[in-house]
C-alpha cells in the first residue's frame, strides 16, 4: 500500500524520475534515502512534498475534505491521525515522535551571533558559519519525512489540522496555539545571506498580546526571538495593527534588542495594489532578492487576507522576495462537537501548496 504514495509523487515529476523515487523506500538505509532525495531535488528543481503530504494532496475527496464547492458536513482534520488503515498511518506516528526530538533540538540550541557578521569578506567561511545553525544532516531520519522547497530548504509537511498534531491527542487551547510544529531550515537560510543582506519581518495583525490567556507571546517577539537565536536578527520589523494602542505601552512590552528595529504602524492594511496601506508596496520598493523577507498575515478578515495571497500568486517579484510566509486561514475553523474544530479543508491545503510551488515557504499560522 505504501508504494501508491511514491507513485503519486511520481505522477507530478514524470516517469523518468521513478527510479529515484523508488530508492527512497523503507528498504533503503538512511544514507541511500538521503542520496536519492538529493538526486531527486537536483533533477526537478521544484517543490517536492513529503510522502505524507503527497498522499493528502492526492486523496482529498476520499478523505472527505470540504471546500467552497462541496455541500457535505466538514470532517475534522485530526481524523488522519486516528485512521489506522491509511497507508501513511505509520509515517504519521513516526513523524509525531520525531517532531518532539526536533523541538528539543530547537529549545536546547545555544544562541549564536548574527551570521552576517561572522562571514569573511570573501565568504570563504560561509559553510562553517552556516553549519553551526543547521539542525539537519543528510542522514537525519526526520529530514526524509519533510517537504523540500525548490531551493532545497526543508519545511514541515502540510498536514491537517495545520496545527501541532498534539492537539489531536489532547485538544486543549495550549496545544492549538503550540507553534512547535513549524520546521525551519536555518542552515539553508544562512547560506542564502550575504553580509549586505537586509532582514525584515512584516507583521500584519500585530496584536500586542498574543493568546495571553494561554501564556503566549507577541507574535513578532516569538518569530524575532526564534530567528535571532539561530543567527538571523531582523533589521526591520514593520508591525501593522488596526486596533488602536498607546505606542508608549507597545514599546514597553518589547525587549531592548527590538526597540530600534520595531516600527509600530497603528492602522489597518489594504490589499489594494500600490496603496501605501499595502505592506507589499513598501516591500517591492525597498528590498530585493538578496534580502531575507518574512511575512506574517493574521488579520481575522478573510475577504482582506485572501487578496494578499492572490497578489503573491500573480506577482513574480513578490514570489522572489518573500522567503517565509505565515498565514492563518480562518476557513479552517468550523463549528463542531467541540467549541470548534479545524476542518479537513481542500481550499486551505491548495492555498499553501500553491505558494510553496511558487517558491514561497508558506507555514500555516495559529
Tab-separated table of C-alpha atoms in Angstrom:
chain	number	residue	atom	x	y	z
A	1	UNK	CA	0.000	0.000	0.000
A	2	UNK	CA	2.868	2.366	0.764
A	3	UNK	CA	4.096	2.169	-2.824
A	4	UNK	CA	0.997	4.068	-4.018
A	5	UNK	CA	2.343	7.149	-2.257
A	6	UNK	CA	5.600	7.003	-4.184
A	7	UNK	CA	3.749	6.669	-7.473
A	8	UNK	CA	1.536	9.639	-6.529
A	9	UNK	CA	4.636	11.792	-6.239
A	10	UNK	CA	5.978	10.349	-9.482
A	11	UNK	CA	2.849	11.489	-11.324
A	12	UNK	CA	3.939	15.056	-10.681
A	13	UNK	CA	7.523	14.652	-11.686
A	14	UNK	CA	7.359	12.255	-14.634
A	15	UNK	CA	8.072	8.601	-15.239
A	16	UNK	CA	11.746	9.319	-15.850
A	17	UNK	CA	12.179	10.084	-12.151
A	18	UNK	CA	10.505	6.917	-10.895
A	19	UNK	CA	13.770	5.085	-10.294
A	20	UNK	CA	14.961	7.862	-7.985
A	21	UNK	CA	11.731	7.778	-6.014
A	22	UNK	CA	11.710	4.007	-5.577
A	23	UNK	CA	15.123	4.248	-3.910
A	24	UNK	CA	13.516	6.370	-1.165
A	25	UNK	CA	11.902	3.372	0.494
A	26	UNK	CA	11.751	1.566	3.782
A	27	UNK	CA	14.198	-0.969	2.380
A	28	UNK	CA	16.948	1.570	1.752
A	29	UNK	CA	19.259	2.571	4.558
A	30	UNK	CA	19.366	6.206	5.665
A	31	UNK	CA	22.372	7.127	3.505
A	32	UNK	CA	20.701	5.646	0.397
A	33	UNK	CA	17.482	7.529	1.143
A	34	UNK	CA	19.345	10.816	1.645
A	35	UNK	CA	21.346	10.312	-1.547
A	36	UNK	CA	18.198	9.520	-3.539
A	37	UNK	CA	16.394	12.588	-2.264
A	38	UNK	CA	19.369	14.831	-3.136
A	39	UNK	CA	19.417	13.417	-6.678
A	40	UNK	CA	15.670	13.893	-7.000
A	41	UNK	CA	15.832	17.515	-5.822
A	42	UNK	CA	18.703	18.270	-8.180
A	43	UNK	CA	16.749	16.840	-11.117
A	44	UNK	CA	13.397	18.514	-10.572
A	45	UNK	CA	14.385	21.898	-9.098
A	46	UNK	CA	10.828	22.342	-7.822
A	47	UNK	CA	8.779	21.815	-4.692
A	48	UNK	CA	8.809	18.185	-3.553
A	49	UNK	CA	6.167	17.372	-0.919
A	50	UNK	CA	6.778	14.841	1.816
A	51	UNK	CA	5.206	11.464	1.072
A	52	UNK	CA	2.557	12.067	3.738
A	53	UNK	CA	1.709	15.438	2.198
A	54	UNK	CA	1.554	13.931	-1.295
A	55	UNK	CA	-0.968	11.383	-0.035
A	56	UNK	CA	-3.189	14.123	1.435
A	57	UNK	CA	-2.930	16.083	-1.825
A	58	UNK	CA	-3.967	13.127	-3.975
A	59	UNK	CA	-6.753	11.802	-1.738
A	60	UNK	CA	-8.719	14.885	-0.676
A	61	UNK	CA	-12.035	13.506	-1.965
A	62	UNK	CA	-11.505	10.060	-0.439
A	63	UNK	CA	-10.683	11.656	2.916
A	64	UNK	CA	-13.834	13.774	2.717
A	65	UNK	CA	-12.206	17.184	2.577
A	66	UNK	CA	-14.586	20.099	2.262
A	67	UNK	CA	-14.200	23.126	0.010
A	68	UNK	CA	-16.180	26.084	-1.276
A	69	UNK	CA	-17.650	23.698	-3.879
A	70	UNK	CA	-18.801	20.939	-1.526
A	71	UNK	CA	-22.011	20.760	0.478
A	72	UNK	CA	-21.291	17.851	2.820
A	73	UNK	CA	-20.524	18.339	6.506
A	74	UNK	CA	-16.825	19.164	7.065
A	75	UNK	CA	-14.646	16.473	8.617
A	76	UNK	CA	-12.273	17.072	11.494
A	77	UNK	CA	-8.702	17.392	10.238
A	78	UNK	CA	-7.495	15.319	13.183
A	79	UNK	CA	-9.093	12.214	11.687
A	80	UNK	CA	-5.915	11.382	9.752
A	81	UNK	CA	-4.051	10.534	12.977
A	82	UNK	CA	-6.641	8.021	14.142
A	83	UNK	CA	-7.274	6.281	10.809
A	84	UNK	CA	-5.106	3.186	11.180
A	85	UNK	CA	-5.952	1.883	7.705
A	86	UNK	CA	-4.455	4.873	5.938
A	87	UNK	CA	-1.233	3.876	4.108
A	88	UNK	CA	0.521	6.842	5.754
A	89	UNK	CA	-0.514	5.870	9.296
A	90	UNK	CA	2.938	4.565	10.289
A	91	UNK	CA	4.663	7.604	8.781
A	92	UNK	CA	2.386	9.994	10.681
A	93	UNK	CA	3.030	8.305	14.015
A	94	UNK	CA	6.782	8.324	13.407
A	95	UNK	CA	6.685	11.984	12.401
A	96	UNK	CA	4.910	12.993	15.625
A	97	UNK	CA	7.664	11.312	17.630
A	98	UNK	CA	10.443	12.885	15.576
A	99	UNK	CA	8.791	16.301	15.886
A	100	UNK	CA	9.319	16.124	19.647
A	101	UNK	CA	13.009	15.393	19.093
A	102	UNK	CA	13.285	18.349	16.698
A	103	UNK	CA	11.609	20.648	19.239
A	104	UNK	CA	14.132	19.581	21.848
A	105	UNK	CA	16.947	20.459	19.435
A	106	UNK	CA	15.474	23.931	18.928
A	107	UNK	CA	14.917	24.522	22.638
A	108	UNK	CA	18.403	23.401	23.642
A	109	UNK	CA	20.185	25.290	20.868
A	110	UNK	CA	22.587	27.921	22.169
A	111	UNK	CA	22.064	31.354	20.631
A	112	UNK	CA	24.717	32.499	18.146
A	113	UNK	CA	25.635	35.983	16.963
A	114	UNK	CA	24.275	37.310	13.682
A	115	UNK	CA	25.643	35.049	10.938
A	116	UNK	CA	26.190	38.012	8.580
A	117	UNK	CA	28.715	39.468	10.982
A	118	UNK	CA	30.576	36.144	11.055
A	119	UNK	CA	31.120	35.891	7.290
A	120	UNK	CA	34.587	36.672	5.931
A	121	UNK	CA	34.719	39.302	3.214
A	122	UNK	CA	35.289	36.566	0.617
A	123	UNK	CA	32.675	34.245	2.227
A	124	UNK	CA	35.288	31.503	2.469
A	125	UNK	CA	33.871	30.512	5.875
A	126	UNK	CA	30.183	30.587	4.847
A	127	UNK	CA	29.740	26.827	5.116
A	128	UNK	CA	31.471	26.718	8.502
A	129	UNK	CA	29.246	29.520	9.842
A	130	UNK	CA	26.016	28.089	8.450
A	131	UNK	CA	26.762	24.563	9.619
A	132	UNK	CA	26.572	25.866	13.193
A	133	UNK	CA	22.864	26.709	12.788
A	134	UNK	CA	21.964	23.649	10.707
A	135	UNK	CA	19.817	21.241	12.714
A	136	UNK	CA	19.746	18.633	9.947
A	137	UNK	CA	22.304	16.493	8.199
A	138	UNK	CA	21.802	14.294	5.146
A	139	UNK	CA	21.393	11.178	7.267
A	140	UNK	CA	18.753	12.689	9.554
A	141	UNK	CA	15.748	10.335	9.558
A	142	UNK	CA	13.326	13.206	10.133
A	143	UNK	CA	14.613	15.153	7.138
A	144	UNK	CA	13.332	12.360	4.899
A	145	UNK	CA	9.812	12.982	6.207
A	146	UNK	CA	9.863	16.701	5.444
A	147	UNK	CA	8.861	18.593	2.333
A	148	UNK	CA	11.557	20.317	0.289
A	149	UNK	CA	11.405	23.692	-1.416
A	150	UNK	CA	12.898	24.220	-4.880
A	151	UNK	CA	15.950	25.847	-3.234
A	152	UNK	CA	16.493	22.611	-1.205
A	153	UNK	CA	15.255	24.182	2.046
A	154	UNK	CA	13.209	21.695	4.081
A	155	UNK	CA	9.874	22.626	5.648
A	156	UNK	CA	7.147	20.889	7.632
A	157	UNK	CA	4.710	18.815	5.534
A	158	UNK	CA	1.219	20.249	5.015
A	159	UNK	CA	-0.861	18.003	7.237
A	160	UNK	CA	-4.332	18.559	8.691
A	161	UNK	CA	-5.292	20.077	11.039
A	162	UNK	CA	-2.421	22.508	10.180
A	163	UNK	CA	-1.506	22.845	13.837
A	164	UNK	CA	0.643	20.801	16.176
A	165	UNK	CA	-0.520	17.158	15.963
A	166	UNK	CA	-0.575	17.044	19.769
A	167	UNK	CA	-3.839	18.972	19.511
A	168	UNK	CA	-5.412	15.856	18.017
A	169	UNK	CA	-4.498	13.802	21.069
A	170	UNK	CA	-5.020	16.463	23.759
A	171	UNK	CA	-7.424	19.049	22.256
A	172	UNK	CA	-6.661	21.993	24.523
A	173	UNK	CA	-6.047	25.614	23.652
A	174	UNK	CA	-2.427	25.401	24.772
A	175	UNK	CA	-1.896	22.831	22.004
A	176	UNK	CA	-3.823	24.703	19.310
A	177	UNK	CA	-1.521	27.676	19.958
A	178	UNK	CA	1.602	25.490	20.077
A	179	UNK	CA	3.953	26.679	17.313
A	180	UNK	CA	6.423	23.806	17.627
A	181	UNK	CA	5.004	22.052	14.545
A	182	UNK	CA	6.775	24.539	12.245
A	183	UNK	CA	10.090	23.413	10.792
A	184	UNK	CA	12.746	25.992	9.920
A	185	UNK	CA	15.859	25.191	7.923
A	186	UNK	CA	18.105	27.910	9.324
A	187	UNK	CA	21.179	26.390	7.731
A	188	UNK	CA	19.662	26.859	4.273
A	189	UNK	CA	18.523	30.398	5.120
A	190	UNK	CA	22.036	31.246	6.289
A	191	UNK	CA	23.580	30.010	3.050
A	192	UNK	CA	21.423	32.451	1.087
A	193	UNK	CA	22.527	35.509	3.063
A	194	UNK	CA	25.247	37.994	2.221
A	195	UNK	CA	26.997	40.391	4.571
A	196	UNK	CA	24.943	43.191	2.976
A	197	UNK	CA	21.584	41.386	3.099
A	198	UNK	CA	18.788	43.127	4.964
A	199	UNK	CA	16.451	41.085	7.150
A	200	UNK	CA	12.848	42.173	7.540
A	201	UNK	CA	9.683	40.948	9.244
A	202	UNK	CA	6.316	42.293	8.104
A	203	UNK	CA	3.688	41.558	10.737
A	204	UNK	CA	0.110	42.156	9.564
A	205	UNK	CA	-2.188	41.774	12.536
A	206	UNK	CA	0.398	42.673	15.157
A	207	UNK	CA	-1.686	42.172	18.281
A	208	UNK	CA	0.314	43.343	21.277
A	209	UNK	CA	-0.833	40.398	23.375
A	210	UNK	CA	-0.602	37.005	21.707
A	211	UNK	CA	-3.013	34.432	23.167
A	212	UNK	CA	-2.166	35.945	26.533
A	213	UNK	CA	-4.625	33.747	28.436
A	214	UNK	CA	-2.610	30.704	27.324
A	215	UNK	CA	0.701	32.263	28.328
A	216	UNK	CA	1.773	33.047	24.782
A	217	UNK	CA	3.750	35.960	23.445
A	218	UNK	CA	3.588	38.781	20.993
A	219	UNK	CA	3.892	37.104	17.544
A	220	UNK	CA	6.634	39.441	16.375
A	221	UNK	CA	8.533	38.679	19.564
A	222	UNK	CA	8.125	34.935	19.029
A	223	UNK	CA	9.388	34.999	15.442
A	224	UNK	CA	12.104	37.554	16.154
A	225	UNK	CA	13.430	35.554	19.098
A	226	UNK	CA	13.423	32.297	17.135
A	227	UNK	CA	15.264	33.711	14.132
A	228	UNK	CA	17.705	35.654	16.315
A	229	UNK	CA	18.550	32.509	18.264
A	230	UNK	CA	19.782	30.977	15.012
A	231	UNK	CA	21.817	33.982	13.966
A	232	UNK	CA	19.273	35.969	11.967
A	233	UNK	CA	18.434	39.260	13.663
A	234	UNK	CA	15.753	41.349	11.964
A	235	UNK	CA	16.947	44.781	10.900
A	236	UNK	CA	13.357	45.974	10.496
A	237	UNK	CA	10.051	44.787	11.946
A	238	UNK	CA	7.004	46.514	10.452
A	239	UNK	CA	4.053	45.838	12.742
A	240	UNK	CA	0.593	46.729	11.389
A	241	UNK	CA	-2.387	46.674	13.759
A	242	UNK	CA	-5.833	48.216	13.259
A	243	UNK	CA	-6.786	48.190	16.963
A	244	UNK	CA	-5.633	51.459	18.463
A	245	UNK	CA	-2.948	51.119	21.141
A	246	UNK	CA	-0.788	53.595	23.009
A	247	UNK	CA	2.599	53.393	21.289
A	248	UNK	CA	4.384	54.006	24.579
A	249	UNK	CA	2.686	50.943	26.056
A	250	UNK	CA	3.543	48.855	22.997
A	251	UNK	CA	7.240	49.651	23.247
A	252	UNK	CA	7.246	48.883	26.984
A	253	UNK	CA	6.426	45.273	26.072
A	254	UNK	CA	9.399	44.931	23.729
A	255	UNK	CA	12.833	43.703	24.794
A	256	UNK	CA	15.724	46.145	24.434
A	257	UNK	CA	17.144	44.385	21.371
A	258	UNK	CA	13.921	45.037	19.386
A	259	UNK	CA	13.472	48.711	20.252
A	260	UNK	CA	15.487	50.108	17.346
A	261	UNK	CA	14.169	47.727	14.666
A	262	UNK	CA	10.475	47.777	15.608
A	263	UNK	CA	8.111	50.058	13.666
A	264	UNK	CA	4.616	50.231	15.193
A	265	UNK	CA	2.116	51.157	12.452
A	266	UNK	CA	-1.251	51.561	14.137
A	267	UNK	CA	-3.500	51.229	11.086
A	268	UNK	CA	-5.294	48.563	9.117
A	269	UNK	CA	-3.806	47.068	5.973
A	270	UNK	CA	-5.287	47.126	2.482
A	271	UNK	CA	-4.694	44.616	-0.321
A	272	UNK	CA	-5.116	47.373	-2.908
A	273	UNK	CA	-2.122	47.148	-5.240
A	274	UNK	CA	0.105	50.215	-4.950
A	275	UNK	CA	-1.610	51.537	-1.815
A	276	UNK	CA	0.548	52.909	0.995
A	277	UNK	CA	-1.615	50.779	3.302
A	278	UNK	CA	-0.437	47.682	1.453
A	279	UNK	CA	2.844	46.488	3.038
A	280	UNK	CA	3.793	44.805	-0.221
A	281	UNK	CA	4.141	48.264	-1.824
A	282	UNK	CA	6.918	49.138	0.611
A	283	UNK	CA	8.422	45.678	0.262
A	284	UNK	CA	8.680	45.961	-3.518
A	285	UNK	CA	10.194	49.453	-3.298
A	286	UNK	CA	12.779	48.919	-0.559
A	287	UNK	CA	14.028	45.314	-0.681
A	288	UNK	CA	15.491	42.874	-3.183
A	289	UNK	CA	16.177	39.165	-3.630
A	290	UNK	CA	19.403	39.303	-1.599
A	291	UNK	CA	17.371	40.212	1.493
A	292	UNK	CA	15.611	37.801	3.830
A	293	UNK	CA	11.924	38.695	3.963
A	294	UNK	CA	9.457	37.139	6.405
A	295	UNK	CA	5.733	37.981	6.283
A	296	UNK	CA	3.099	37.096	8.891
A	297	UNK	CA	-0.565	37.613	7.955
A	298	UNK	CA	-3.156	37.109	10.705
A	299	UNK	CA	-5.905	39.717	10.443
A	300	UNK	CA	-9.003	37.521	11.015
A	301	UNK	CA	-10.746	39.020	7.979
A	302	UNK	CA	-10.798	36.540	5.121
A	303	UNK	CA	-12.025	38.937	2.428
A	304	UNK	CA	-8.981	41.148	3.082
A	305	UNK	CA	-6.431	38.400	3.758
A	306	UNK	CA	-7.050	36.230	0.684
A	307	UNK	CA	-6.400	39.094	-1.790
A	308	UNK	CA	-2.913	39.434	-0.270
A	309	UNK	CA	-2.317	35.768	-1.081
A	310	UNK	CA	-3.725	36.329	-4.561
A	311	UNK	CA	-1.262	39.178	-5.042
A	312	UNK	CA	1.604	36.799	-4.287
A	313	UNK	CA	0.148	34.312	-6.778
A	314	UNK	CA	0.141	36.936	-9.528
A	315	UNK	CA	3.330	38.921	-8.849
A	316	UNK	CA	6.564	37.077	-9.584
A	317	UNK	CA	8.532	39.827	-7.866
A	318	UNK	CA	6.815	39.007	-4.562
A	319	UNK	CA	7.410	35.303	-5.114
A	320	UNK	CA	11.140	36.008	-5.344
A	321	UNK	CA	11.170	38.475	-2.441
A	322	UNK	CA	9.152	36.645	0.231
A	323	UNK	CA	11.152	33.839	1.799
A	324	UNK	CA	8.764	32.753	4.560
A	325	UNK	CA	5.037	33.430	4.801
A	326	UNK	CA	2.996	32.687	7.951
A	327	UNK	CA	-0.757	32.780	7.411
A	328	UNK	CA	-3.775	31.848	9.499
A	329	UNK	CA	-6.548	30.816	7.124
A	330	UNK	CA	-9.818	31.255	9.006
A	331	UNK	CA	-11.596	28.837	6.677
A	332	UNK	CA	-10.211	26.052	8.862
A	333	UNK	CA	-12.436	26.975	11.783
A	334	UNK	CA	-15.737	25.120	11.727
A	335	UNK	CA	-18.429	24.671	14.374
A	336	UNK	CA	-18.467	21.075	15.534
A	337	UNK	CA	-18.866	18.789	18.507
A	338	UNK	CA	-16.268	20.797	20.376
A	339	UNK	CA	-16.461	24.574	20.556
A	340	UNK	CA	-14.874	24.408	17.111
A	341	UNK	CA	-12.643	22.085	15.198
A	342	UNK	CA	-10.075	22.517	12.477
A	343	UNK	CA	-11.653	21.166	9.318
A	344	UNK	CA	-10.159	18.965	6.649
A	345	UNK	CA	-10.305	21.687	4.000
A	346	UNK	CA	-9.112	21.306	0.408
A	347	UNK	CA	-9.067	25.050	-0.293
A	348	UNK	CA	-6.705	25.674	2.626
A	349	UNK	CA	-4.380	22.869	1.559
A	350	UNK	CA	-4.321	24.107	-2.032
A	351	UNK	CA	-3.540	27.689	-0.931
A	352	UNK	CA	-0.400	26.708	0.976
A	353	UNK	CA	0.649	24.074	-1.556
A	354	UNK	CA	0.492	26.540	-4.441
A	355	UNK	CA	2.507	29.144	-2.515
A	356	UNK	CA	5.194	26.537	-1.938
A	357	UNK	CA	5.156	25.592	-5.618
A	358	UNK	CA	5.809	29.261	-6.396
A	359	UNK	CA	8.874	29.241	-4.157
A	360	UNK	CA	7.363	30.835	-1.027
A	361	UNK	CA	7.928	28.769	2.130
A	362	UNK	CA	4.377	29.058	3.467
A	363	UNK	CA	3.533	27.958	7.015
A	364	UNK	CA	0.016	27.651	8.464
A	365	UNK	CA	-0.069	30.118	11.366
A	366	UNK	CA	-2.007	29.770	14.574
